[in-house]
CSV table of C-alpha atoms in Angstrom, one decimal:
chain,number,residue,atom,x,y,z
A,581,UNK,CA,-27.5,-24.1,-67.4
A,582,UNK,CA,-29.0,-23.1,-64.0
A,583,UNK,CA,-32.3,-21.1,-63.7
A,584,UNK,CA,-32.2,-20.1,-60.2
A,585,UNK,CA,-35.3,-18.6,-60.2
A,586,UNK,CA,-38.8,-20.2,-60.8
A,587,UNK,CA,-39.1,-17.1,-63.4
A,588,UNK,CA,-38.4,-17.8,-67.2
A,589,UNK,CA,-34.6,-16.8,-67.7
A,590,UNK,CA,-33.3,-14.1,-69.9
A,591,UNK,CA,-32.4,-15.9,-73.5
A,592,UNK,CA,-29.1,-14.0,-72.9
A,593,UNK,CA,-28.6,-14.8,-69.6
A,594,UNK,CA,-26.8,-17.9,-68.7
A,595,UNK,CA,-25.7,-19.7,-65.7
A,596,UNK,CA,-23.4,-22.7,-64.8
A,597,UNK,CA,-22.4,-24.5,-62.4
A,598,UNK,CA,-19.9,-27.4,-62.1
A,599,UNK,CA,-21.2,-28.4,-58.8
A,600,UNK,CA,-24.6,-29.0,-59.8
A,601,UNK,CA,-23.1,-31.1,-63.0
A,602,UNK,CA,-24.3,-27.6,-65.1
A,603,UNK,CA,-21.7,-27.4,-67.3
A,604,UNK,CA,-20.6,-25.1,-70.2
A,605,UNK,CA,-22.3,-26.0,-73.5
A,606,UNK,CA,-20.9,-25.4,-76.6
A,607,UNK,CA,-24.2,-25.6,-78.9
A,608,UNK,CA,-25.6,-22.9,-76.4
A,609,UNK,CA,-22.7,-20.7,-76.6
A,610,UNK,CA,-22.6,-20.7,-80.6
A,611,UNK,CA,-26.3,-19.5,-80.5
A,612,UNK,CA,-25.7,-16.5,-78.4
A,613,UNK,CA,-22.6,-15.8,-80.7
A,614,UNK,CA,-24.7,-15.9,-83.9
A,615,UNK,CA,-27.7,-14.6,-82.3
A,616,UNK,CA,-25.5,-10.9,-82.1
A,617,UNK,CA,-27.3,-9.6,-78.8
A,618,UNK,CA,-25.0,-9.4,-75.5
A,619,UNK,CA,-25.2,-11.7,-73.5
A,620,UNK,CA,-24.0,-12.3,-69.6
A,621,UNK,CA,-22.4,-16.0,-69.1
A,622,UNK,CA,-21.4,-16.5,-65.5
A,623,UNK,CA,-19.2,-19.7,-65.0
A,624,UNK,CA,-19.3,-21.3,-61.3
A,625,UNK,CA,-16.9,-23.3,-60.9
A,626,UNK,CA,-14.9,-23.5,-63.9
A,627,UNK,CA,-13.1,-26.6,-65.5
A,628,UNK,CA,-10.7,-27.2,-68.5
A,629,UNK,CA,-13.7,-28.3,-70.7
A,630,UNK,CA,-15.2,-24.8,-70.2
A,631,UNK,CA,-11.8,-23.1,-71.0
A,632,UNK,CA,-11.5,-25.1,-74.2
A,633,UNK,CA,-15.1,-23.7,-75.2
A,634,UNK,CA,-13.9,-20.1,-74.7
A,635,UNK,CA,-10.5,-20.7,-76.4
A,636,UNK,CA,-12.4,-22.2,-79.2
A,637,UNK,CA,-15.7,-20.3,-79.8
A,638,UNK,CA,-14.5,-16.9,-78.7
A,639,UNK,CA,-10.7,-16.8,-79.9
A,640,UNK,CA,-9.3,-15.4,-76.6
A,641,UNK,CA,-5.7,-15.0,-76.2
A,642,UNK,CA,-3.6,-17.7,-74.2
A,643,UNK,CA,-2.5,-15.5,-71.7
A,644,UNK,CA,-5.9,-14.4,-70.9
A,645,UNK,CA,-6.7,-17.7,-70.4
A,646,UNK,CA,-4.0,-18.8,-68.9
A,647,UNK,CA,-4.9,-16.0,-66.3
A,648,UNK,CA,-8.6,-16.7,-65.7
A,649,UNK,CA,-7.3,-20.6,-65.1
A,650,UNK,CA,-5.1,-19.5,-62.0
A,651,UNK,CA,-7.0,-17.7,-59.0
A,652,UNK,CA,-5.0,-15.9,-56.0
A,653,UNK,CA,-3.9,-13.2,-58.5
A,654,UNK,CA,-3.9,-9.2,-57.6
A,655,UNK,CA,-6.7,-6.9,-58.7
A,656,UNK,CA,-5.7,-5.9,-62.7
A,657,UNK,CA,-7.0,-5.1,-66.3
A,658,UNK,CA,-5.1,-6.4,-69.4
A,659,UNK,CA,-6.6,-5.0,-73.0
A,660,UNK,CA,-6.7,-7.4,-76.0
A,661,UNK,CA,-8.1,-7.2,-79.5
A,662,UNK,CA,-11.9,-6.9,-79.0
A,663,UNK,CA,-12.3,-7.6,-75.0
A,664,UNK,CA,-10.6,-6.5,-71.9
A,665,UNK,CA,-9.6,-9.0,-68.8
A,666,UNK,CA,-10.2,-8.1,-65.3
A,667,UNK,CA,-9.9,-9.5,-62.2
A,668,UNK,CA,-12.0,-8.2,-59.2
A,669,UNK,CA,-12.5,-9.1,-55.6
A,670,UNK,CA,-15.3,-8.4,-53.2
A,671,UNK,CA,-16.3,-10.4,-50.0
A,672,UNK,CA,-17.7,-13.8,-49.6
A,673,UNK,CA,-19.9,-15.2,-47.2
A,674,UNK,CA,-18.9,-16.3,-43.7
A,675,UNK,CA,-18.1,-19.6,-44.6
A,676,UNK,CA,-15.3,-18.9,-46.6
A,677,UNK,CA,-11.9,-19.1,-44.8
A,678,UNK,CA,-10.1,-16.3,-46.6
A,679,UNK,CA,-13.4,-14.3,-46.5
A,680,UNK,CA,-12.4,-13.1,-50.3
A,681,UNK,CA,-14.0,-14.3,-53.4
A,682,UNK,CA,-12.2,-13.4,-56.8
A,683,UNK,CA,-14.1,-13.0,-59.9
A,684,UNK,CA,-12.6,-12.9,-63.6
A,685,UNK,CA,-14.0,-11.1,-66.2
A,686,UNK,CA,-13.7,-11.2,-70.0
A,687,UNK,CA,-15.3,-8.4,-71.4
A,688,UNK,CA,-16.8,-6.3,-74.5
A,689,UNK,CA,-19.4,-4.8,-76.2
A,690,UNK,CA,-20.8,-8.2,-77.3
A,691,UNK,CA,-20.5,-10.5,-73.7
A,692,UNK,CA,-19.8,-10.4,-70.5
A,693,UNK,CA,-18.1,-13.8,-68.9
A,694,UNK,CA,-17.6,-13.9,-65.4
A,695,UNK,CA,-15.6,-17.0,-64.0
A,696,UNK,CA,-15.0,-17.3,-60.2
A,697,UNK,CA,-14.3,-20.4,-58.0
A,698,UNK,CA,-16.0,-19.1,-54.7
A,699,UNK,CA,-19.7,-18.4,-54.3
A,700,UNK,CA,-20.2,-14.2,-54.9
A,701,UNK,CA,-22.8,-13.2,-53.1
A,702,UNK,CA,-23.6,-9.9,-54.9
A,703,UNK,CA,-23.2,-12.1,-58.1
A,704,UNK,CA,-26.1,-13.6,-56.9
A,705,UNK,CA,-28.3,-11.3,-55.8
A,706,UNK,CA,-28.1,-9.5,-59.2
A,707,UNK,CA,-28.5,-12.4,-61.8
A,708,UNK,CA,-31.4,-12.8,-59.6
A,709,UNK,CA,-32.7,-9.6,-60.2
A,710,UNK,CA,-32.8,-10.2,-63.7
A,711,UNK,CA,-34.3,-13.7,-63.9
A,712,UNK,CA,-37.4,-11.9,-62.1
A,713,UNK,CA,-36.9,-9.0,-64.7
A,714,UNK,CA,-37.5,-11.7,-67.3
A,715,UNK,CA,-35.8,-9.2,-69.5
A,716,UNK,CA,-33.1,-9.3,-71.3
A,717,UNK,CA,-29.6,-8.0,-70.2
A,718,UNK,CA,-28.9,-5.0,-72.1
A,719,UNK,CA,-26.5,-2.2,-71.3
A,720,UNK,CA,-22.9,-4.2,-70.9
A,721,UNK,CA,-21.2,-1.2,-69.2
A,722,UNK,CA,-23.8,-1.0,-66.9
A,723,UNK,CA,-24.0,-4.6,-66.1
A,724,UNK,CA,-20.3,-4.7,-65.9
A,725,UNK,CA,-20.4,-1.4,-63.1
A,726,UNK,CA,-23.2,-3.4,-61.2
A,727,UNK,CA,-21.0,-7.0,-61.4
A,728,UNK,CA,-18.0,-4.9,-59.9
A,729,UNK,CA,-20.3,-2.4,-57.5
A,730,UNK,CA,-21.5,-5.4,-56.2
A,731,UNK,CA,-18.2,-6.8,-55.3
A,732,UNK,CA,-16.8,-3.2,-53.7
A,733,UNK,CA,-19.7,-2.9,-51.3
A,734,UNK,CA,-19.6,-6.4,-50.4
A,735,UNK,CA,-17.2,-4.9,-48.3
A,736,UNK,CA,-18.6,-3.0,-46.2
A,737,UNK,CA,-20.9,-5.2,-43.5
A,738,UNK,CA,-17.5,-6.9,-43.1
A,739,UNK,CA,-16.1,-4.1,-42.1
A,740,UNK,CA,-19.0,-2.6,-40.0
A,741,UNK,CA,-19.0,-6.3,-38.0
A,742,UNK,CA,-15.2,-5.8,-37.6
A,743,UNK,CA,-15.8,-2.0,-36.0
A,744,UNK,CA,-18.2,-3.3,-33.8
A,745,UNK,CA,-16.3,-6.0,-32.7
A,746,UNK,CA,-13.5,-3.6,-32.1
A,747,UNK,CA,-15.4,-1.7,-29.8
A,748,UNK,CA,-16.9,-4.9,-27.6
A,749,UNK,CA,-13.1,-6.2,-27.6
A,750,UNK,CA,-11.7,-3.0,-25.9
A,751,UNK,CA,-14.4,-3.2,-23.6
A,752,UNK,CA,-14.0,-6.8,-22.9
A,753,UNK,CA,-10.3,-5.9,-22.3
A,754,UNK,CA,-10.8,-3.5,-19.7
A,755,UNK,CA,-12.7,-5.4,-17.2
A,756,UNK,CA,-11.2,-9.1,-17.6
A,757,UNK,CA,-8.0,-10.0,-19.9
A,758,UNK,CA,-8.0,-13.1,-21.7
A,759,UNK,CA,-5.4,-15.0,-23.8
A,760,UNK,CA,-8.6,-15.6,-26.1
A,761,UNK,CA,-8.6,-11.6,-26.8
A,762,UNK,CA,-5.3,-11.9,-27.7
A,763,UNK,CA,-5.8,-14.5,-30.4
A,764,UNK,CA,-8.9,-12.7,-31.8
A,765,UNK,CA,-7.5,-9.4,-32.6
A,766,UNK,CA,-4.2,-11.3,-34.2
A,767,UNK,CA,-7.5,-12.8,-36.7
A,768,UNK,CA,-8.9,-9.7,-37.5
A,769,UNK,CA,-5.7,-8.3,-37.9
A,770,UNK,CA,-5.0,-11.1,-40.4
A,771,UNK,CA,-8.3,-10.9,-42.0
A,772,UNK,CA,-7.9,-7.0,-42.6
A,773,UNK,CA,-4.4,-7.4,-44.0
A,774,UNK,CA,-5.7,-10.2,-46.5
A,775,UNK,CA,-8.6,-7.4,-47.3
A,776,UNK,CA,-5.5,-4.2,-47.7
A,777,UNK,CA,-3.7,-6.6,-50.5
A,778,UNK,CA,-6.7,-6.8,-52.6
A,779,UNK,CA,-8.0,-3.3,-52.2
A,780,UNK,CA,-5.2,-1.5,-52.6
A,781,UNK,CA,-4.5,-2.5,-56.1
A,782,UNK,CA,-8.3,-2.5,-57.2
A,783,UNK,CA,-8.4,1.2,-55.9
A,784,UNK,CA,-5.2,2.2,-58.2
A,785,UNK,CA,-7.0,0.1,-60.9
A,786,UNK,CA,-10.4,1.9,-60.7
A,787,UNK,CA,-7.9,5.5,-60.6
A,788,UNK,CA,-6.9,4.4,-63.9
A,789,UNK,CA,-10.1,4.3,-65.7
A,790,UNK,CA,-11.6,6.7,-64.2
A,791,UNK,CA,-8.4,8.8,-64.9
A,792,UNK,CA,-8.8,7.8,-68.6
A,793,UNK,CA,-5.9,6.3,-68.6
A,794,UNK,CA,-7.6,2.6,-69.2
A,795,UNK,CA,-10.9,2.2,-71.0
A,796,UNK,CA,-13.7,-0.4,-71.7
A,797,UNK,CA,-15.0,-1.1,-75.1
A,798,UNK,CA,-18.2,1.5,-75.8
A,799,UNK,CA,-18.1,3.5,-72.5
A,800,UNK,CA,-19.4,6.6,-72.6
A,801,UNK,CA,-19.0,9.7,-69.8
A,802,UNK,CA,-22.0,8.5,-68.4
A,803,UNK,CA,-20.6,5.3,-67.5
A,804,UNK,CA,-17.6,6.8,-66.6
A,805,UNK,CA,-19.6,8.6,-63.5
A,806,UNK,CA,-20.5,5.2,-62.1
A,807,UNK,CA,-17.3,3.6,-62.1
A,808,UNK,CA,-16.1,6.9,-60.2
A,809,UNK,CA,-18.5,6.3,-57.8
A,810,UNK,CA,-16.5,2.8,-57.5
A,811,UNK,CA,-13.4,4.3,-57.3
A,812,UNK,CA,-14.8,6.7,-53.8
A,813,UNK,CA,-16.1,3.3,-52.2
A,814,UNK,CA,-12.6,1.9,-52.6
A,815,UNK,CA,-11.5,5.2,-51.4
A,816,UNK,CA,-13.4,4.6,-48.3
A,817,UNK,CA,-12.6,1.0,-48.0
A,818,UNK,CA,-9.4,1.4,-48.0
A,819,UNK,CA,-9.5,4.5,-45.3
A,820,UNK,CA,-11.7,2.0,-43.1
A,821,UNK,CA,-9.0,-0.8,-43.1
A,822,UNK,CA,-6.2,1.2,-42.1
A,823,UNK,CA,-8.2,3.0,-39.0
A,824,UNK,CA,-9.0,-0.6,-38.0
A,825,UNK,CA,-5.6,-1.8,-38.4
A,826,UNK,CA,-4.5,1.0,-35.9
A,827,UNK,CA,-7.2,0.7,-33.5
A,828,UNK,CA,-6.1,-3.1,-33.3
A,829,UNK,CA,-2.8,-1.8,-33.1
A,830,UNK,CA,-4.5,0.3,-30.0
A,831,UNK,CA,-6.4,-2.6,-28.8
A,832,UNK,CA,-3.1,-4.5,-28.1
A,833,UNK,CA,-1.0,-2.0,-26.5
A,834,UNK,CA,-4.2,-1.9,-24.4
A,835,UNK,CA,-4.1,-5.6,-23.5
A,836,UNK,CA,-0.3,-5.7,-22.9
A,837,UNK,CA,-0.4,-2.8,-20.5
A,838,UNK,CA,-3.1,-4.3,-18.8
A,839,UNK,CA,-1.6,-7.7,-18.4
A,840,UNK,CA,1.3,-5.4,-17.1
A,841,UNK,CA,-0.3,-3.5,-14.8
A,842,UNK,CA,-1.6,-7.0,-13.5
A,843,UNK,CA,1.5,-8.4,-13.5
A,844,UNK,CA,3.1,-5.6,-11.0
A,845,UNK,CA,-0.1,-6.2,-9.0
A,846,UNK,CA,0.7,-9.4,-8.2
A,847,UNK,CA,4.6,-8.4,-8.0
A,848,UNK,CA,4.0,-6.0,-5.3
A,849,UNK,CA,1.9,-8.5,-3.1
A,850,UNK,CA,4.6,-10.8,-3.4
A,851,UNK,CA,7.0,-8.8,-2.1
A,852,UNK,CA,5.0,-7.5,0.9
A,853,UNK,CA,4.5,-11.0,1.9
A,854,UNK,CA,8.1,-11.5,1.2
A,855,UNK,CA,9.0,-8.1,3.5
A,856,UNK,CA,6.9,-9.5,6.2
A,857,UNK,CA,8.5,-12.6,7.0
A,858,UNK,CA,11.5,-11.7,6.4
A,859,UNK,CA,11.9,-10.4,9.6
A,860,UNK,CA,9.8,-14.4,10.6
A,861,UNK,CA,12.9,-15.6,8.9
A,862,UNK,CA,15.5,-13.7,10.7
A,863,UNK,CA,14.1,-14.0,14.5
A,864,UNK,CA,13.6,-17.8,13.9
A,865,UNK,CA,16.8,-18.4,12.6
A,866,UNK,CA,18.5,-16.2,15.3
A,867,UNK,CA,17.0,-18.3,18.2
A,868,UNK,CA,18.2,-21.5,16.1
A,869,UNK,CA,21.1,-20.9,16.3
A,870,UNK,CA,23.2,-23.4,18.5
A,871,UNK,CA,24.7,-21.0,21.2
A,872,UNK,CA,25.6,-21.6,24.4
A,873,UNK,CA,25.2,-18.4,25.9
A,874,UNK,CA,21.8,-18.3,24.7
A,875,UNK,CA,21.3,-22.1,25.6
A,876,UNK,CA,22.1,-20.9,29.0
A,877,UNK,CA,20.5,-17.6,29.9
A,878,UNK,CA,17.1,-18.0,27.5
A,879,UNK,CA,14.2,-19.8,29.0
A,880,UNK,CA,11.1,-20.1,30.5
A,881,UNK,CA,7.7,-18.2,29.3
A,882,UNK,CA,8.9,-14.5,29.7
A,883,UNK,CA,12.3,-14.7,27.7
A,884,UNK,CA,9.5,-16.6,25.1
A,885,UNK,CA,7.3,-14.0,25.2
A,886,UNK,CA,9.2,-11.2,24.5
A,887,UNK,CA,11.7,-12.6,22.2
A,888,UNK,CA,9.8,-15.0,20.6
A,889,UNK,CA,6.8,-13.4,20.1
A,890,UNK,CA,7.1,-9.4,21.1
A,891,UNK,CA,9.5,-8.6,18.9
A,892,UNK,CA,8.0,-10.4,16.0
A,893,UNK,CA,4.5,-8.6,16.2
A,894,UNK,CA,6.0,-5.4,17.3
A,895,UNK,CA,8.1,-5.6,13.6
A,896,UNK,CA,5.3,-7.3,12.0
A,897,UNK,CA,3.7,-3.9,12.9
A,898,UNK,CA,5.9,-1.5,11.9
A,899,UNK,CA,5.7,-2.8,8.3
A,900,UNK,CA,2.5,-3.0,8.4
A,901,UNK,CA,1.7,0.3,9.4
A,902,UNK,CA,4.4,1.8,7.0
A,903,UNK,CA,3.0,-0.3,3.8
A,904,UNK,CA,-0.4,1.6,4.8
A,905,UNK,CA,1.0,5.0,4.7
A,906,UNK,CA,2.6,4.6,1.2
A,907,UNK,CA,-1.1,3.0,0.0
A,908,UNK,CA,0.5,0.1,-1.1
A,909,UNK,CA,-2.4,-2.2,0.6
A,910,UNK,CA,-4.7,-0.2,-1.1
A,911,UNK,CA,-3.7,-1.4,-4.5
């Protein structure tokens, strides 16, 4: 059991974590059971031994646990006698290479267990707020909205960061093109189709019990209101990720039409070096060539001056001048 606060911790708050060798106990678990209050027990980390507490002291269904063994699943609720199962995901911290953490929930009137693998950061901050409440955790609806709340708007700063970023990477694109730009928005285009697979099916899953259509044990309208108020942040996370998925989508047409545009640049300046010594080519060539009436009547510095010389400047000239008129050595 963890106490992450120096504050007492609620009697009906409990906390483990595997990593810290804070395992499930079953002693602890057959107290809250008998004591008849609700209780929240939030499961870092979760191993076999743990499941085999649950399986035992709570009677939970093999596919229900079967379910909260196996991560990487899509956003659902399943209904079973007594408790409801329901998996949830919100951001994680930066560390985290999928930026997702995935929380499972077992449910009713009595508990609420949360298992998750990954590090919540909302999770957190609101067991937190209740080990310096010192009080004990009453309301489960209520405790259940502020579990999955938390989650939802965990969404949001890494979608602001993303905008922003957005907005410096267009920039960036218009004054210098890099194959590093290229590779970023490929990530964040990555990143925001990883978010659009969870979101998606949360958002139809919150449309359903707000609809009526599924239902928590002992929630009342009231509750009802706050789990619509998840439902229009999903709304609006969902809205966010596909404008930013365009305006990536945006952001690299921009880049390939600028690495065009460069491209013909560099294209054109070729071939007006090309065009001018071309004509190089053809005078050079000409006077190379192994004839005997030029071997006999060509010589001496005039014949080298204006053949050799006159007629290459006075071409050299004319395309000059005529590139200037069509503004092509202005580009």
């Amino acid at each position: 059991m963890d106490s992450t606060s120096e504050a007492p911790e609620p009697q009906n708050l409990v906390h483990c974590n595997a990593q810290h060798g804070l395992h499930l106990e079953r002693d602890r678990v057959r107290e809250l059971l008998a004591d008849g209050t609700f209780f929240w027990l939030d499961v870092d980390g979760p191993e076999a031994s743990d499941l085999e507490i649950l399986r035992d002291e709570f009677g939970f269904h093999p596919l229900s646990l079967e379910d909260s063994w196996r991560f990487n699943q899509r956003p659902k609720i399943d209904d079973y006698d007594g408790y409801v199962f329901l998996v949830v995901f919100g951001a994680s911290d930066e560390k985290d290479t999928d930026g997702l953490v995935e929380v499972h929930c077992f449910y009713s009137e009595r508990y609420l267990i949360t298992l998750h693998r990954d590090r919540p950061p909302s999770l957190t901050e609101l067991r937190e707020r209740y080990v310096k409440r010192a009080t004990p955790v009453d309301d489960p609806a209520r405790l259940l909205h502020g579990v999955v709340d938390g989650l939802v708007d965990s969404f949001f700063p890494h979608l602001s960061a993303i905008d922003d970023r957005i907005d410096s990477l267009e920039d960036a694109i218009f004054s210098d093109v890099t194959d590093a730009q290229l590779q970023e928005i490929f990530a964040m285009k990555r990143q925001l189709v990883a978010m659009r697979k969870v979101i998606s099916p949360q958002r139809d899953l919150f449309s359903s019990i707000v609809s009526g259509v599924e239902d928590f044990p002992g929630m009342t309208d009231e509750d009802q209101r706050y789990f619509r108020d998840v439902y229009d942040h999903l709304i609006r996370i969902s809205d966010m990720v596909d404008t930013y998925r365009d305006l990536l989508t945006g952001a690299m047409d921009v880049y390939l039409s600028t690495v065009s545009n460069r491209l013909n640049g560099v294209m054109k300046q070729l071939a007006i070096i090309a065009t001018i010594f071309m004509p190089l080519t053809f005078l050079t060539g000409f006077f190379g060539q192994n004839l005997g009436w030029m071997v006999q009547h060509t010589g001496g510095l005039g014949h080298f001056l204006v053949f050799g010389i006159g007629l290459e400047v006075m071409t050299l000239a004319i395309v000059l001048t005529y590139f200037y008129r069509r503004g092509w050595l202005n580009r």
